[in-house]
Short mmCIF file of C-alpha atoms in Angstrom, two decimals:
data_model
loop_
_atom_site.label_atom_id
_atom_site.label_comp_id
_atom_site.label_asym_id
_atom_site.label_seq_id
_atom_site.Cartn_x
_atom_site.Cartn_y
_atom_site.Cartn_z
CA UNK A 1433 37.92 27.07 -10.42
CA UNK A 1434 36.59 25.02 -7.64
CA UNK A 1435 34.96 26.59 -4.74
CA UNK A 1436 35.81 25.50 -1.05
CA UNK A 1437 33.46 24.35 1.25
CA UNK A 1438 33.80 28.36 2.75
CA UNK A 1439 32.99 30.08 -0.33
CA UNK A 1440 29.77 28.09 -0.83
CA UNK A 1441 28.91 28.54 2.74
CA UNK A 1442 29.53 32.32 2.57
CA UNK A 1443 27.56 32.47 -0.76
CA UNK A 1444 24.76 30.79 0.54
CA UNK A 1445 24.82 32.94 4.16
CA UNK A 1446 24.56 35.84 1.38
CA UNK A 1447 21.76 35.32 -0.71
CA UNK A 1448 20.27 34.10 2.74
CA UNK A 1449 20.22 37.69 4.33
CA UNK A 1450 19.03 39.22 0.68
CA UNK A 1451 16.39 36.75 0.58
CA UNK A 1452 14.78 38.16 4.40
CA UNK A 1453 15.98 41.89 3.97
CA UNK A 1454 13.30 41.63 0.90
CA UNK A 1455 11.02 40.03 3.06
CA UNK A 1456 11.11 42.16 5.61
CA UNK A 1457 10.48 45.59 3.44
CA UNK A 1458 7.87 43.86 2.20
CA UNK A 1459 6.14 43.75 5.72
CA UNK A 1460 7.34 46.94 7.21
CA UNK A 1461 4.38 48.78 8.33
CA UNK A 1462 1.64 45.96 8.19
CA UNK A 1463 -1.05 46.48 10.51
CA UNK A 1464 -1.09 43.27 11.90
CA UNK A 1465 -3.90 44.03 14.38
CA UNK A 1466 -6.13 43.50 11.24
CA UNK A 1467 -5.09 40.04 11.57
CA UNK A 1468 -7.48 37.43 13.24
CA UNK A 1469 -7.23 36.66 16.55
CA UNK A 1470 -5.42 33.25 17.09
CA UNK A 1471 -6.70 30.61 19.93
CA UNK A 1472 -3.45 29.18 21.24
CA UNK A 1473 -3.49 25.46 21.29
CA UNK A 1474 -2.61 23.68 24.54
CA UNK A 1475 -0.97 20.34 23.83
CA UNK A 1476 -1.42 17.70 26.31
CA UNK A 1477 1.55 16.74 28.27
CA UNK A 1478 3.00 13.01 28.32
CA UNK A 1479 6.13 11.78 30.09
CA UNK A 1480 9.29 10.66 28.88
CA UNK A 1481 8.14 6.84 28.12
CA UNK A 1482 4.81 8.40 26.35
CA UNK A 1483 6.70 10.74 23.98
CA UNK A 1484 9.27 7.97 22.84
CA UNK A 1485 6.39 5.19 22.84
CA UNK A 1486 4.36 7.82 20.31
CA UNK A 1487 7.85 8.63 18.34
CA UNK A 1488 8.65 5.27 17.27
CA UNK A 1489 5.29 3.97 17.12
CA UNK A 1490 4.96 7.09 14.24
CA UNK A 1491 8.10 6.09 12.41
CA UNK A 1492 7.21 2.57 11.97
CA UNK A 1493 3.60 4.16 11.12
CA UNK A 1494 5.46 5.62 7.74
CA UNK A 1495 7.84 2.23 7.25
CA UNK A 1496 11.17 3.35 8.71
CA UNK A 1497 13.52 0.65 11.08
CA UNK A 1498 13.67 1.76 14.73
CA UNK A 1499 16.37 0.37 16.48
CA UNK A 1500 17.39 0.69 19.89
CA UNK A 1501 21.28 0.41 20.12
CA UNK A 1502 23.99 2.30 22.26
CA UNK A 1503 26.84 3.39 21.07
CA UNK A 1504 29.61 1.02 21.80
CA UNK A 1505 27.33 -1.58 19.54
CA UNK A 1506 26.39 0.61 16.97
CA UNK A 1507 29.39 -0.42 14.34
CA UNK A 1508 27.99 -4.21 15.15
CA UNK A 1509 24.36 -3.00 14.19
CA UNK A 1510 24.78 -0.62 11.30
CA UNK A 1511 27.24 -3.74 9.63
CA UNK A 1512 24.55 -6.28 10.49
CA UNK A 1513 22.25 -4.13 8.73
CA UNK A 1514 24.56 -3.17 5.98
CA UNK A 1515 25.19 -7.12 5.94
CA UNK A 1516 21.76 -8.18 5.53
CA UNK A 1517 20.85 -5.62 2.51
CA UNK A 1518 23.86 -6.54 1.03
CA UNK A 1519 25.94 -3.13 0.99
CA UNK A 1520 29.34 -3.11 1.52
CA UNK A 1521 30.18 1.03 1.27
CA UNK A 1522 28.87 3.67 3.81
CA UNK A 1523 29.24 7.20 3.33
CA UNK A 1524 29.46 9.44 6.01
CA UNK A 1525 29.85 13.10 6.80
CA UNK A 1526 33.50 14.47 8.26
CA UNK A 1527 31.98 14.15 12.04
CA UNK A 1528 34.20 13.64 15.22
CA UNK A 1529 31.09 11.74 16.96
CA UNK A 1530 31.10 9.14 13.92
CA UNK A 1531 34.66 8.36 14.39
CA UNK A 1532 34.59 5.22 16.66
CA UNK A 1533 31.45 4.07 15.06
CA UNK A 1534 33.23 4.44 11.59
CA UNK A 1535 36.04 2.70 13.14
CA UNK A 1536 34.58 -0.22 14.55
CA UNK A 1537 32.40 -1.34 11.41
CA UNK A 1538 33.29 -4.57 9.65
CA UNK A 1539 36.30 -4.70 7.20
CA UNK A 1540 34.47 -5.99 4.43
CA UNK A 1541 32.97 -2.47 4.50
CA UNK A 1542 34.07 0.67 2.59
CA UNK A 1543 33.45 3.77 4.55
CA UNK A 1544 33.40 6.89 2.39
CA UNK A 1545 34.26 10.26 3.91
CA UNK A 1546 31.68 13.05 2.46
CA UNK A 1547 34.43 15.19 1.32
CA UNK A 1548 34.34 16.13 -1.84
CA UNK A 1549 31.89 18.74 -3.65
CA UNK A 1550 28.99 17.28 -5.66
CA UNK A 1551 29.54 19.35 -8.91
CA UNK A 1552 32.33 16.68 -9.68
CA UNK A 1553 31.37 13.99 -8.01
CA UNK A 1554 27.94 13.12 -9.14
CA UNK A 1555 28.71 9.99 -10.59
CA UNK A 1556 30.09 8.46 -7.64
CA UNK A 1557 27.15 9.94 -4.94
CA UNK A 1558 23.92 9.11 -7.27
CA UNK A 1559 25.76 5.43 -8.48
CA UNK A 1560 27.92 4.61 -5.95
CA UNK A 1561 26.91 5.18 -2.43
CA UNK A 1562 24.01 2.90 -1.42
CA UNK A 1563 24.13 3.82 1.84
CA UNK A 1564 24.59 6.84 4.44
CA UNK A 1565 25.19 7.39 7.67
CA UNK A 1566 24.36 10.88 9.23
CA UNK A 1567 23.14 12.36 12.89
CA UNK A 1568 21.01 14.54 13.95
CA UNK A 1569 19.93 17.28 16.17
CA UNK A 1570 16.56 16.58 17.97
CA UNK A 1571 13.48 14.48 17.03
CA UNK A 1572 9.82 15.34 17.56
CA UNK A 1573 7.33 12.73 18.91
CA UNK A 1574 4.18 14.18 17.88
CA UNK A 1575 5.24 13.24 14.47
CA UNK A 1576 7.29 10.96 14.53
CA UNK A 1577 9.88 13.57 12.91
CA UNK A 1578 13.94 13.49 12.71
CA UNK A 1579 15.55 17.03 13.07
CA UNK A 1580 18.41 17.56 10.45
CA UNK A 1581 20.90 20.25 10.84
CA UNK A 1582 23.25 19.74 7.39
CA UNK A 1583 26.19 22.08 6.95
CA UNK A 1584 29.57 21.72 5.55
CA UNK A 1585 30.22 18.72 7.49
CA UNK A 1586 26.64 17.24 6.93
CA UNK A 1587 25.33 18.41 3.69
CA UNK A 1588 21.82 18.15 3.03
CA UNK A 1589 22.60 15.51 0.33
CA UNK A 1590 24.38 12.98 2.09
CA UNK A 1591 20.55 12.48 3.90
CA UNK A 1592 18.24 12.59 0.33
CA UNK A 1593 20.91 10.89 -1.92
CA UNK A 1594 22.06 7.22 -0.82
CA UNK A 1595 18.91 4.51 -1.18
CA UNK A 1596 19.51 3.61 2.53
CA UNK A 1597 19.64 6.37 5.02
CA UNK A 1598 20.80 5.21 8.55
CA UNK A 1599 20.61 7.80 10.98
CA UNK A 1600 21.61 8.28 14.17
CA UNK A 1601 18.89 9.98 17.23
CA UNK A 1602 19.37 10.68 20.85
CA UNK A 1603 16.32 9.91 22.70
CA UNK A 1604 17.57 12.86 25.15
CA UNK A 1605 16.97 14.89 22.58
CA UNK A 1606 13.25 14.21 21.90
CA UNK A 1607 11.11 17.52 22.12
CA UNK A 1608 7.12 16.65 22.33
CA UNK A 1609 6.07 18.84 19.38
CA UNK A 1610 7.60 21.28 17.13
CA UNK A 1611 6.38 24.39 18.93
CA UNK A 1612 8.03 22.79 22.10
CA UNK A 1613 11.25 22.42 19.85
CA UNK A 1614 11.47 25.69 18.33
CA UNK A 1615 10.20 27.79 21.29
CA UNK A 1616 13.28 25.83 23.50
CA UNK A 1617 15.60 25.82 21.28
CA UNK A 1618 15.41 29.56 19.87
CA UNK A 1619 15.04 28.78 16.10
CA UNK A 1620 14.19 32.48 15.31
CA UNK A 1621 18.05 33.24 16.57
CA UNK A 1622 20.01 30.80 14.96
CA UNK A 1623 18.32 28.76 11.84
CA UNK A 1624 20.91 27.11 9.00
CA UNK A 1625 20.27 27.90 5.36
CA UNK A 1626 17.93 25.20 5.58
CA UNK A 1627 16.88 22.41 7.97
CA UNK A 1628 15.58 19.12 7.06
CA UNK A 1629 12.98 16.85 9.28
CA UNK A 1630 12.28 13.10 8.34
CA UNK A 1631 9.39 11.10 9.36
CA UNK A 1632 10.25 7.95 7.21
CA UNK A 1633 11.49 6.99 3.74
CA UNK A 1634 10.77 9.01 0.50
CA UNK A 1635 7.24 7.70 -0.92
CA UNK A 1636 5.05 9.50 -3.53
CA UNK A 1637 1.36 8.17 -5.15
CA UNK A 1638 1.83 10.78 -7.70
CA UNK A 1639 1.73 7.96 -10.46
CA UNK A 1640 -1.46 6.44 -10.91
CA UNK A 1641 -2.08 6.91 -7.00
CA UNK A 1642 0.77 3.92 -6.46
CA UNK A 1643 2.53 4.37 -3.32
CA UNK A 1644 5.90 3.90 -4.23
CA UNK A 1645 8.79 3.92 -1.83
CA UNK A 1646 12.54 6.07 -2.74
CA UNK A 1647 11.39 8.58 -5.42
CA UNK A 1648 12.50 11.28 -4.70
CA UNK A 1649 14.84 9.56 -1.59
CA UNK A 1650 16.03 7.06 0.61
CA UNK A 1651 13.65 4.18 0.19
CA UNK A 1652 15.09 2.91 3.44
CA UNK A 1653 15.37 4.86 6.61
CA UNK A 1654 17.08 3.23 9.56
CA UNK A 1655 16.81 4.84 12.97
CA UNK A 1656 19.62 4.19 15.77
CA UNK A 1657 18.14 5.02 19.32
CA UNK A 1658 20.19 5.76 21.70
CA UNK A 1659 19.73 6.39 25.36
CA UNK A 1660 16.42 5.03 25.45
#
């Protein structure tokens, strides 16, 4: 039996609201005025230019590509890219904004719709995708951080899988920290099962205190700014 893109969804929205019902009964009653007092922390304010200066300048801090595109050039720039490492298949998630983008790319490249479920399919994602294309909902430029929202569209693998991640940002979208990002956009209302923020490739120094880059990820991570 294979299960649809719905029952997973509604499996996982279950075990979700199981998970924080537990959590809650846990917690009923706590006296939190026992707690100690907090001191809020004020974070300085920056403008626009300051807060995507201190973005990028992060990313390329932990080795990811920054480039500043639009969108009616960013087939040309994702197949130059794809081009120069050699690639010639993109997968992508089954997203209406991609579709031009998808569209316009070279035709010596393969672009693979993310489509299928990965209980059959393993094969062909860990072996024969080198490369991904995905978007994104906000960015933080504290950090230097990409916000993720995957769902059934978007899953969370087509982002950790492929070598090369390419991903795409609006710099409209740039929130100054993560308190400023959850407080505006109401995460305690409305989180996914799970939500995934990038602030450069996959690296590890767990061996022999080696950095090594794509462990446990994308060893590339390619940033597409737009509306800078």
């Amino acid at each position: 039996m294979t299960n649809t893109k719905a029952d997973i969804k509604a499996v996982s929205n279950t075990a979700r609201g199981n998970i924080l019902a537990k959590l809650k009964a846990e917690v009923n009653g706590a006296d939190y005025d026992k707690l100690p007092k907090e001191i809020p922390y004020d974070y300085p304010e920056f403008s626009r230019e300051e807060n995507l200066a201190q973005f990028i300048s992060e990313l390329e801090k932990n080795h990811a590509q920054v480039i500043k595109t639009t969108k009616d050039n960013m087939a040309e720039v994702i197949s130059e890219q794809l081009a120069a490492l050699n690639i010639t298949k993109l997968l992508y998630g089954e997203n209406d904004a991609h579709r031009e983008v998808i569209n316009g790319l070279d035709n010596k490249i393969e672009s693979q719709v993310y489509d299928f479920s990965i209980d059959n399919n393993k094969e062909m994602l860990f072996n024969e995708c080198p490369a991904a294309l995905s978007s994104s909902r906000c960015s933080i430029a504290a950090t230097g951080s990409i916000v993720l929202w995957p769902d059934e569209n978007e899953p969370r693998s087509l982002s950790l899988v492929p070598p090369v991640h390419f991903v795409i940002v609006d710099a409209n979208n740039l929130y100054a920290d993560f308190a400023s990002l959850i407080t505006a956009q109401q995460w305690q209302d409305k989180l996914p099962t799970n939500v995934v923020l990038i602030s450069g490739p996959s690296k590890t120094a767990d061996i022999q205190q080696t950095l090594a880059y794509g462990a446990h990820g994308p060893k590339a991570l390619i940033v597409l700014l737009l509306n800078i």
